[in-house]
Structure formats: structure tokens, C-alpha cells
Amino acid sequence: MSFQAPKGVSEYVPPRSALFEQALNAFAQSARRACYAPVETAVFEDTSLFVRGVGESSDVVRKEMYSFESRGGDKITLRPEFTAGVLRAVLQYNLHKGALPVKVFTSGPAFRYERPQAGRYRQFYQFDAEAIGTEDPLVDAETIAVAYDAYRSLRLERFTLLLNTLGDGNCRPVYRAALQDFLRKLDLDADTRARIEINPLRVLDDKRPEVRAQTAAAPYIVDYLCEGCKAHHDTVRELLTSLGIPFQDAPRLVRGLDYYMRTTYEFDHALLGAQSGIGGGGRYDGLSEDIGGPSLPGIGFAVGLDRIVLAIESERGATAKETAGCQVFGVPLGDGTQADVLSLITKLRRAGVRADMAFGSRGLKGAMKAADRSGARYAVLIGAAEKNAGTVRIKDLKDADQQDVPATAAADWLLSKLGETQ
Ligand code: HAM
């Protein structure tokens, strides 16, 4: 019996892994352009960090965490998300005592014990960006712009930005009580009734038509905002408009994690079916205190890289062709030529060219097939005749031209040709 990856683990192998890399790079570049700095943080943390940070009423903490006791008896959880761990690291390394906001990004696997289906995995990949240490609504708009620009640079179009606010410690309790009053009068199942007491806002998020119909007239937070939250929300909306970033007001949008307040948002993709959320984020001004830190506001977002790969595939029909293929492929013909080919290929690589060569003793036919498969524009052949003459044969695999070039000039010749065709 051969092994398979555990159920629900998302993995990438060539050629599809190239799309994953593209997606990750698009977000990393967008964040870097906005002067976010990279961080790498723990993949597992003390369980209580997530219980206190992500929140006891969230599904993530109640049902989805991969928690275990380590050999030493510590209670450990594989990160179900990045925000709590990134903020923990910012506090631990005292970054918040330097210039604010602290702007950082990271990426990697996250773990949630969910029911696997298309676009929903137990090990999945997030890109995450956080701006910590300011309440300024400008930074809310900035995080949204960083995500939006990354989606656009991947040429994604069929997505919508949904925007909401959840109020703050002043206005949310008043709203929560009003919502609970409303919901308690409805005819709902036992589970949902229990939820009204724990996390009533989540009931608004229920997708079942019979629940939807009953909550159609539910009060919305926008009508309960205190002055500060209203001004903040209005500013974020104006800023997005001035940046030309289209959004939809989504008064029912409730995020799945407990730490949010004020601005919340999600990016939804039209072609992904049930798992359409390709990213989401918001403000977490109380999180630092919840995990034992000083008062330190923050905002950020995370995107699901797996779903972005699916979105690229569904929009562009993009497949293997999009791999960053080779540009030059070396073909040694006969003994004693391998080292010459490897030298030339290495020289090209050092000059930034993607170059590969045929390994093992393949015949000309097999090696040329490998050259074609590699996607290279040029094949470089060295046989006994070329070696003796001090030349290499360069074949243009696109228009089948070929010519002999002095071995010492071959790398420069290829570099200038590749420069022309870019
Ligand atoms: P989240 O909405 O739970 O937010 O996750 C962000 C994104 O991760 C989702 O929009 C989705 O694309 C992806 N995702 C979540 N669960 C899965 C899964 N089981 N399989 C595949 N993809 C998934 C957060 O995690 C927050 N930490 C975002 C944030 C950062 N808020 C502030 N800063």
C-alpha cells in the first residue's frame, strides 16, 4: 500500500505549483510596495493564545482547532490563523515600542478541522498582512488596497469587496442586545437559539433560506453606530471611493473570528461556489489586551491562497502552460561534453536565465524531446564535433533556425537574444 496525504490537506506539485507561487508573490509584492516587512512566526502556539485571541464563541476555537498535548505536557495548537500569533510576536519582540504602525506580512500553512470540500481544507495556505499600532482609518483603506491590488495584478476580475463595520465597545453591546431581542422572538431551532446567546451576530450570517426569511427585518449595526464608529466607517468608505476601489456595503457581514471591531471586510469570488471567500480582514483594536498586552489597535487581512489558485483557474482557464518554464536547455551529445554544457548552463543561470539540461545518457531524440517539454526557446547542443571546433550549436526551438556560435561567446549571444525576445 502506498501512502496518501491525510484527508483535507492541500498540496501543490508541478505544474500547478507555479500558480500557487504566482499567487503568493503577487501578495508579497503588493505588501512590500506598501512597506510591509516580512515576518516568520510559530506554526504552533500555546492553545490559550487562540482561545483568548480568536475567541471562545468562534467555531474555529469551539470545533476546529488541532490541539494536542506535547510530550512535555504543554497545551499546543497548530495555528488556525495568523493574526493572534503575529500580534504575540510583535509584543514579544517589542516591535510596538518602535515606530508605529508596525506593518508586517507572512504566509504559510494554517490548520482547521473543517469538513473538506472543494476550496475548503484542513491544511490550507494563507497570506497575511497586519498593520499594528494605529486607529487611523487611512490604514484600513491601505490594507484593503494592498489586497485589492494583488488580486488585480493576478488579473482577477470576478470578485467583490464586501464592507461592514462591527462598531466598538460603546455601540456594539447596545446593538447586540437589540439584535438578541429581535432574534429571541423568532421560531428557530435549538442550535440557533443557543447561538443567539453566545454570538447573535453569527445568526445574521446563516445561509439557510428559512433563517434568512425570518431575519430579513433584523436590526443592522449601521443604525446603532456611535459617533466615533460612524465617522471611522464613513472615512473608510470615502477613501475607498477616492482610490477607485469598488465595494458593496454588506450590513450582514459577520466574520468568523471574535476579535473584530469596527471595519470588517471580505473578498468574494463569483465562480467558486460555496467556498467563495478568497480573503477577509478587519480591525481588532481589543485583541492585544485580550492576550495580555497593552492597548494597541490593529487591522489586517488574510487571503486563502488555495482559493486564489482556484479563482485564477476558473477565470483564466489557466493551467500548466503558465509555469515559469525554462529559457535555455542544454543537450550534451556524447562523452566528455556534459561538463561543458553544465558550465554554460551555470553561467547562464548566474546571469539570471532559467536554464536546464538533459541528464543521464539520453540520445539526441530523447534530449530534444526534453528540450521541447521544458518550454525553452533555445536548445544548446555540444557534441564531439562542436567541442573540437570550440563552438556550440544553438537551435531556436520556435522557428527551427540553428547556428554555430563560438563557445566563449555563447552565453552573451543567448543573453542578448533573450533580451530581445522579452
Ligand atoms: P478568515 O476569514 O478566517 O480570516 O480566513 C481568511 C481567508 O483564508 C478566507 O477568506 C479563505 O480564503 C481562507 N480560508 C479560511 N479557511 C480556509 C479553509 N479551511 N480552506 C481554505 N481556505 C481557507 C482570518 O484568518 C483572519 N486572521 C484574517 C485577518 C488578518 N484579520 C485581521 N488580520
Coordinates of C-alpha atoms and ligand atoms in Angstrom, one line a residue:
M1 CA 0.0 0.0 0.0
S2 CA 1.3 3.4 -0.8
F3 CA 0.7 6.4 1.4
Q4 CA -1.6 9.3 0.6
A5 CA -1.6 12.7 2.2
P6 CA -4.1 12.9 5.1
K7 CA -7.6 13.9 4.1
G8 CA -8.2 17.6 3.5
V9 CA -4.5 18.6 3.1
S10 CA -3.9 21.0 0.2
E11 CA -0.7 20.3 -1.7
Y12 CA 0.9 21.6 -4.8
V13 CA 3.1 19.9 -7.3
P14 CA 4.2 21.0 -10.7
P15 CA 2.8 22.3 -13.0
R16 CA 0.1 23.7 -10.7
S17 CA 2.5 24.8 -8.0
A18 CA 3.6 27.6 -10.4
L19 CA 0.1 29.2 -10.0
F20 CA 0.5 28.9 -6.2
E21 CA 3.8 30.7 -6.4
Q22 CA 2.4 33.4 -8.6
A23 CA -0.5 34.0 -6.1
L24 CA 1.9 34.2 -3.2
N25 CA 4.3 36.5 -5.0
A26 CA 1.5 38.9 -6.1
F27 CA 0.5 39.4 -2.4
A28 CA 4.1 39.6 -1.1
Q29 CA 5.0 42.2 -3.7
S30 CA 1.9 44.3 -3.1
A31 CA 2.6 44.3 0.6
R32 CA 6.3 45.1 0.1
R33 CA 5.3 48.1 -2.1
A34 CA 3.3 49.4 0.8
C35 CA 6.4 48.9 3.0
Y36 CA 5.2 45.9 5.0
A37 CA 8.1 43.8 6.3
P38 CA 8.3 40.0 6.2
V39 CA 8.0 38.0 9.4
E40 CA 8.0 34.3 10.1
T41 CA 6.3 33.2 13.3
A42 CA 5.4 29.9 15.1
V43 CA 3.3 27.3 13.3
F44 CA 2.1 26.1 16.7
E45 CA 1.4 28.3 19.7
D46 CA 0.0 27.9 23.3
T47 CA -3.6 26.8 22.9
S48 CA -4.7 29.6 25.2
L49 CA -3.4 32.3 22.8
F50 CA -6.1 31.2 20.3
V51 CA -8.7 30.7 22.9
R52 CA -8.2 34.2 24.2
G53 CA -7.4 35.8 20.9
V54 CA -9.7 34.2 18.3
G55 CA -12.4 33.8 21.0
E56 CA -14.3 31.1 22.7
S57 CA -17.5 31.7 20.8
S58 CA -15.9 31.3 17.4
D59 CA -16.4 28.0 15.5
V60 CA -12.7 27.9 15.0
V61 CA -12.0 27.6 18.7
R62 CA -15.0 25.5 19.6
K63 CA -14.8 22.9 16.9
E64 CA -11.9 23.3 14.5
M65 CA -8.5 23.5 16.3
Y66 CA -5.8 20.9 16.0
S67 CA -4.9 20.9 19.7
F68 CA -2.7 18.4 21.5
E69 CA -0.5 18.0 24.5
S70 CA 3.2 18.0 23.7
R71 CA 5.5 15.4 25.2
G72 CA 6.3 17.8 27.9
G73 CA 2.7 18.3 28.8
D74 CA 2.2 21.8 27.2
K75 CA -1.1 22.5 25.5
I76 CA -0.3 23.3 21.9
T77 CA -2.4 24.2 18.9
L78 CA -1.5 24.3 15.2
R79 CA -2.3 27.9 14.1
P80 CA -5.8 28.1 12.7
E81 CA -5.0 31.7 11.5
F82 CA -2.0 34.1 11.8
T83 CA -3.3 37.3 13.5
A84 CA -3.0 36.2 17.1
G85 CA 0.5 34.7 16.6
V86 CA 1.7 37.8 14.7
L87 CA 0.5 40.1 17.3
R88 CA 2.0 37.8 20.0
A89 CA 5.3 38.1 18.2
V90 CA 5.1 41.9 17.8
L91 CA 4.6 42.2 21.6
Q92 CA 7.2 39.6 22.4
Y93 CA 9.9 41.3 20.3
N94 CA 8.8 44.8 21.4
L95 CA 8.2 46.0 17.9
H96 CA 5.3 48.1 19.2
K97 CA 7.8 50.2 21.1
G98 CA 9.4 51.4 17.8
A99 CA 7.8 53.4 15.0
L100 CA 4.1 52.8 14.6
P101 CA 2.3 51.3 12.9
V102 CA 4.2 48.1 12.8
K103 CA 3.5 46.7 9.3
V104 CA 4.3 43.1 8.6
F105 CA 3.3 40.2 6.4
T106 CA 3.7 36.5 6.4
S107 CA 2.4 33.3 4.8
G108 CA 2.3 29.6 5.3
P109 CA 0.0 26.7 6.2
A110 CA -2.8 27.1 8.7
F111 CA -4.9 24.3 10.1
R112 CA -8.6 24.0 10.8
Y113 CA -10.5 20.8 11.4
E114 CA -13.3 21.5 8.9
R115 CA -15.2 19.2 6.6
P116 CA -13.1 19.0 3.5
Q117 CA -14.7 20.0 0.2
A118 CA -13.7 21.9 -2.9
G119 CA -11.9 25.1 -1.7
R120 CA -12.0 24.0 2.0
Y121 CA -9.1 22.2 3.5
R122 CA -7.8 21.2 6.9
Q123 CA -4.3 22.3 6.0
F124 CA -4.6 25.4 3.8
Y125 CA -2.4 28.3 2.9
Q126 CA -2.8 31.9 3.9
F127 CA -1.0 35.1 3.0
D128 CA -1.5 37.5 5.9
A129 CA -0.7 41.2 6.4
E130 CA -1.1 43.2 9.6
A131 CA -0.8 46.9 10.5
I132 CA -0.5 47.3 14.2
G133 CA -0.5 50.4 16.4
T134 CA -2.8 53.0 14.8
E135 CA -6.6 53.6 14.7
D136 CA -6.2 55.8 11.6
P137 CA -8.9 54.8 9.1
L138 CA -6.3 55.5 6.3
V139 CA -4.6 52.3 7.3
D140 CA -7.9 50.4 7.0
A141 CA -8.1 51.6 3.4
E142 CA -4.4 50.8 2.9
T143 CA -4.8 47.1 3.9
I144 CA -7.8 46.8 1.5
A145 CA -5.8 48.4 -1.3
V146 CA -2.9 46.1 -0.8
A147 CA -5.2 43.1 -1.1
Y148 CA -7.2 44.6 -4.0
D149 CA -4.1 45.5 -6.0
A150 CA -2.7 42.0 -5.5
Y151 CA -5.9 40.3 -6.9
R152 CA -5.9 42.8 -9.8
S153 CA -2.2 42.1 -10.5
L154 CA -3.2 38.4 -10.9
R155 CA -5.7 39.7 -13.4
L156 CA -8.6 38.5 -11.3
E157 CA -11.8 40.4 -12.0
R158 CA -14.8 38.4 -10.8
F159 CA -14.6 39.3 -7.2
T160 CA -16.5 41.7 -4.9
L161 CA -15.3 43.6 -1.9
L162 CA -17.9 43.4 0.9
L163 CA -17.5 46.1 3.6
N164 CA -19.1 46.4 7.0
T165 CA -18.3 47.7 10.5
L166 CA -19.0 45.9 13.8
G167 CA -18.9 49.0 16.0
D168 CA -16.9 49.1 19.1
G169 CA -17.2 48.6 22.9
N170 CA -19.5 51.6 23.1
C171 CA -22.1 50.8 20.5
R172 CA -21.9 47.1 19.8
P173 CA -23.3 46.0 23.2
V174 CA -26.4 48.1 22.6
Y175 CA -26.8 46.7 19.1
R176 CA -26.1 43.1 20.4
A177 CA -28.9 43.5 22.9
A178 CA -31.3 44.8 20.3
L179 CA -30.4 42.0 17.9
Q180 CA -30.9 39.4 20.7
D181 CA -34.4 40.9 21.5
F182 CA -35.3 40.6 17.9
L183 CA -33.9 37.0 17.4
R184 CA -35.4 35.6 20.6
K185 CA -38.9 36.2 19.2
L186 CA -38.2 34.1 16.1
D187 CA -39.0 30.4 15.5
L188 CA -35.6 28.9 15.3
D189 CA -34.0 25.5 16.0
A190 CA -32.3 24.8 19.3
D191 CA -28.7 25.2 18.0
T192 CA -29.5 28.6 16.5
R193 CA -31.3 29.7 19.7
A194 CA -28.2 28.8 21.7
R195 CA -26.2 30.8 19.2
I196 CA -28.3 33.9 19.9
E197 CA -27.0 33.9 23.5
I198 CA -23.3 33.2 22.5
N199 CA -22.8 35.1 19.3
P200 CA -26.0 36.6 18.0
L201 CA -24.3 38.4 15.1
R202 CA -23.4 35.0 13.6
V203 CA -27.2 34.3 13.2
L204 CA -27.3 37.0 10.6
D205 CA -24.7 35.1 8.6
D206 CA -26.8 31.9 8.5
K207 CA -27.3 31.0 4.8
R208 CA -30.4 28.7 5.3
P209 CA -33.4 30.3 3.5
E210 CA -35.8 29.6 6.4
V211 CA -33.5 31.5 8.7
R212 CA -32.8 34.2 6.1
A213 CA -36.5 34.8 5.7
Q214 CA -37.0 35.4 9.4
T215 CA -34.0 37.6 9.9
A216 CA -34.8 39.8 6.8
A217 CA -36.0 42.6 9.1
A218 CA -33.3 42.2 11.7
P219 CA -31.7 45.4 13.0
Y220 CA -28.4 46.3 11.4
I221 CA -25.3 47.6 13.2
V222 CA -25.0 50.6 10.9
D223 CA -28.1 52.1 12.6
Y224 CA -26.6 51.7 16.0
L225 CA -23.1 53.1 15.5
C226 CA -21.7 55.6 18.0
E227 CA -20.3 58.8 16.5
G228 CA -16.7 57.7 16.5
C229 CA -17.5 54.4 14.7
K230 CA -19.7 56.1 12.2
A231 CA -17.1 58.7 11.4
H232 CA -14.5 56.0 11.0
H233 CA -16.7 53.9 8.8
D234 CA -17.6 56.9 6.6
T235 CA -14.0 57.8 6.2
V236 CA -13.0 54.3 5.1
R237 CA -15.8 54.3 2.5
E238 CA -14.7 57.7 1.2
L239 CA -11.1 56.6 1.0
L240 CA -12.0 53.5 -1.0
T241 CA -14.0 55.6 -3.4
S242 CA -11.2 58.0 -3.8
L243 CA -8.8 55.1 -4.5
G244 CA -11.2 53.8 -7.2
I245 CA -11.7 50.5 -5.3
P246 CA -15.3 49.3 -5.8
F247 CA -17.1 47.9 -2.7
Q248 CA -20.5 46.8 -1.6
D249 CA -21.9 47.7 1.8
A250 CA -22.7 44.4 3.5
P251 CA -24.6 45.1 6.7
R252 CA -25.0 41.4 7.4
L253 CA -21.3 40.6 7.0
V254 CA -20.1 38.9 10.2
R255 CA -16.6 37.5 10.4
G256 CA -15.9 34.1 11.8
L257 CA -13.4 35.2 14.5
D258 CA -14.3 37.0 17.7
Y259 CA -11.6 39.7 17.8
Y260 CA -13.1 42.1 15.2
M261 CA -14.4 45.6 15.8
R262 CA -15.1 48.5 13.5
T263 CA -14.0 47.8 9.9
T264 CA -14.5 44.3 8.6
Y265 CA -14.4 43.1 5.0
E266 CA -14.3 40.1 2.8
F267 CA -13.4 39.5 -0.8
D268 CA -15.9 37.1 -2.5
H269 CA -15.3 35.4 -5.8
A270 CA -18.2 34.8 -8.2
L271 CA -17.1 31.5 -9.6
L272 CA -16.1 29.5 -6.6
G273 CA -19.5 28.2 -5.3
A274 CA -19.9 27.6 -1.6
Q275 CA -16.3 28.4 -0.6
S276 CA -16.3 31.8 -2.3
G277 CA -14.3 33.8 0.3
I278 CA -10.9 34.5 -1.2
G279 CA -9.9 36.8 1.6
G280 CA -11.0 38.7 4.6
G281 CA -9.9 41.0 7.3
G282 CA -10.7 43.8 9.7
R283 CA -9.8 45.7 12.8
Y284 CA -9.0 44.1 16.1
D285 CA -8.5 47.0 18.4
G286 CA -9.1 44.9 21.6
L287 CA -7.0 41.9 20.7
S288 CA -3.7 43.0 22.2
E289 CA -5.4 43.5 25.6
D290 CA -7.2 40.1 25.3
I291 CA -3.8 38.4 25.0
G292 CA -2.3 40.3 27.9
G293 CA -0.7 43.2 26.0
P294 CA -1.1 46.9 26.2
S295 CA -3.8 48.8 24.4
L296 CA -2.7 48.5 20.8
P297 CA -5.2 48.9 17.9
G298 CA -4.6 46.9 14.7
I299 CA -6.0 45.9 11.4
G300 CA -5.1 43.3 8.7
F301 CA -6.3 40.7 6.4
A302 CA -5.6 37.2 5.2
V303 CA -6.3 35.6 1.9
G304 CA -6.7 31.9 1.1
L305 CA -4.0 31.1 -1.4
D306 CA -5.7 27.8 -2.3
R307 CA -8.9 29.6 -3.3
I308 CA -6.9 32.2 -5.2
V309 CA -5.4 29.4 -7.3
L310 CA -8.9 28.1 -7.9
A311 CA -10.1 31.6 -8.8
I312 CA -7.3 32.1 -11.3
E313 CA -8.0 28.7 -12.9
S314 CA -11.8 29.4 -13.1
E315 CA -11.3 32.9 -14.6
R316 CA -8.5 32.3 -17.0
G317 CA -8.7 28.6 -17.6
A318 CA -5.0 28.9 -16.7
T319 CA -3.2 25.6 -16.4
A320 CA 0.2 24.1 -16.7
K321 CA 1.1 26.5 -19.6
E322 CA 1.6 29.3 -17.2
T323 CA 4.6 27.7 -15.5
A324 CA 7.7 29.8 -15.5
G325 CA 9.3 27.4 -17.9
C326 CA 13.0 27.2 -19.0
Q327 CA 14.5 29.6 -21.4
V328 CA 17.5 27.6 -22.4
F329 CA 18.0 23.8 -22.5
G330 CA 21.4 22.2 -22.8
V331 CA 22.0 19.0 -24.7
P332 CA 25.3 17.2 -24.3
L333 CA 25.9 14.7 -27.1
G334 CA 28.5 12.1 -26.2
D335 CA 31.0 11.6 -23.5
G336 CA 33.1 14.5 -22.3
T337 CA 30.6 17.1 -23.3
Q338 CA 28.4 17.1 -20.2
A339 CA 30.8 19.3 -18.2
D340 CA 30.9 21.9 -21.0
V341 CA 27.1 22.0 -21.1
L342 CA 26.8 22.3 -17.3
S343 CA 29.4 25.1 -17.3
L344 CA 27.5 27.1 -20.0
I345 CA 24.2 26.4 -18.3
T346 CA 25.6 27.5 -14.9
K347 CA 27.0 30.7 -16.4
L348 CA 23.6 31.5 -17.9
R349 CA 21.9 30.8 -14.5
R350 CA 24.3 33.1 -12.8
A351 CA 23.2 35.8 -15.3
G352 CA 19.6 35.3 -14.3
V353 CA 18.5 32.9 -17.1
R354 CA 16.2 30.0 -16.3
A355 CA 18.3 27.1 -17.8
D356 CA 18.2 23.4 -17.6
M357 CA 19.9 20.5 -19.3
A358 CA 19.4 16.8 -20.2
F359 CA 20.7 14.4 -17.6
G360 CA 21.5 10.7 -18.0
S361 CA 22.8 9.5 -21.3
R362 CA 19.8 10.2 -23.5
G363 CA 20.1 10.1 -27.2
L364 CA 19.6 13.2 -29.4
K365 CA 15.9 12.4 -29.8
G366 CA 15.1 12.0 -26.1
A367 CA 17.1 15.1 -25.2
M368 CA 15.4 17.2 -27.9
K369 CA 12.0 16.0 -26.6
A370 CA 13.1 17.0 -23.1
A371 CA 14.1 20.4 -24.5
D372 CA 10.7 20.9 -26.1
R373 CA 8.9 19.9 -22.9
S374 CA 11.0 22.3 -20.8
G375 CA 9.4 25.2 -22.7
A376 CA 12.8 26.6 -23.6
R377 CA 13.2 29.0 -26.5
Y378 CA 16.8 27.8 -27.2
A379 CA 18.5 24.4 -27.1
V380 CA 22.3 24.4 -26.9
L381 CA 23.9 21.3 -28.3
I382 CA 27.5 20.3 -27.7
G383 CA 28.8 17.1 -29.4
A384 CA 32.3 15.9 -30.2
A385 CA 32.4 18.0 -33.4
E386 CA 31.4 21.2 -31.6
K387 CA 33.8 20.5 -28.8
N388 CA 36.7 20.1 -31.2
A389 CA 35.8 23.2 -33.1
G390 CA 35.3 25.2 -29.9
T391 CA 31.7 26.0 -30.8
V392 CA 28.2 25.3 -29.6
R393 CA 25.2 24.7 -31.8
I394 CA 22.2 26.9 -30.8
K395 CA 18.7 25.8 -32.0
D396 CA 15.9 28.2 -31.9
L397 CA 13.0 25.9 -30.9
K398 CA 10.4 28.3 -32.1
D399 CA 11.4 28.8 -35.7
A400 CA 13.8 25.8 -36.1
D401 CA 16.7 28.1 -37.0
Q402 CA 20.1 26.9 -35.9
Q403 CA 23.6 28.2 -35.9
D404 CA 27.1 27.6 -34.5
V405 CA 28.5 30.2 -32.2
P406 CA 32.0 30.2 -30.6
A407 CA 31.8 28.6 -27.2
T408 CA 33.3 31.6 -25.4
A409 CA 30.6 33.9 -26.9
A410 CA 27.6 31.6 -26.5
A411 CA 26.4 32.9 -23.1
D412 CA 26.5 36.6 -24.3
W413 CA 24.8 35.6 -27.6
L414 CA 22.0 33.9 -25.8
L415 CA 21.7 36.7 -23.3
S416 CA 21.3 39.3 -26.0
K417 CA 18.8 37.2 -27.9
L418 CA 16.7 36.5 -24.8
G419 CA 16.8 40.3 -24.0
E420 CA 15.4 41.0 -27.5
T421 CA 12.5 38.5 -27.1
Q422 CA 11.3 39.7 -23.7
Ligands
HAM1 P1 -10.5 34.2 7.8 O1 -11.7 34.8 7.1 O2 -10.9 33.1 8.8 O3 -9.7 35.3 8.4 O4 -9.5 33.5 6.7 C1 -9.0 34.3 5.6 C2 -9.1 33.5 4.4 O5 -8.5 32.2 4.5 C3 -10.5 33.2 3.9 O6 -11.1 34.2 3.2 C4 -10.3 32.0 3.0 O7 -9.9 32.5 1.7 C5 -9.1 31.3 3.6 N1 -9.5 30.1 4.4 C6 -10.0 30.1 5.6 N2 -10.3 28.8 6.0 C7 -10.0 28.0 4.9 C8 -10.0 26.6 4.7 N3 -10.5 25.7 5.6 N4 -9.6 26.1 3.5 C9 -9.1 27.0 2.5 N5 -9.1 28.3 2.7 C10 -9.5 28.8 3.9 C11 -8.5 35.1 9.1 O8 -7.9 34.1 9.2 C12 -8.0 36.4 9.8 N6 -6.8 36.0 10.6 C13 -7.7 37.5 8.8 C14 -7.2 38.7 9.4 C15 -6.0 39.1 9.5 N7 -8.0 39.6 10.1 C16 -7.2 40.5 10.6 N8 -5.9 40.3 10.2

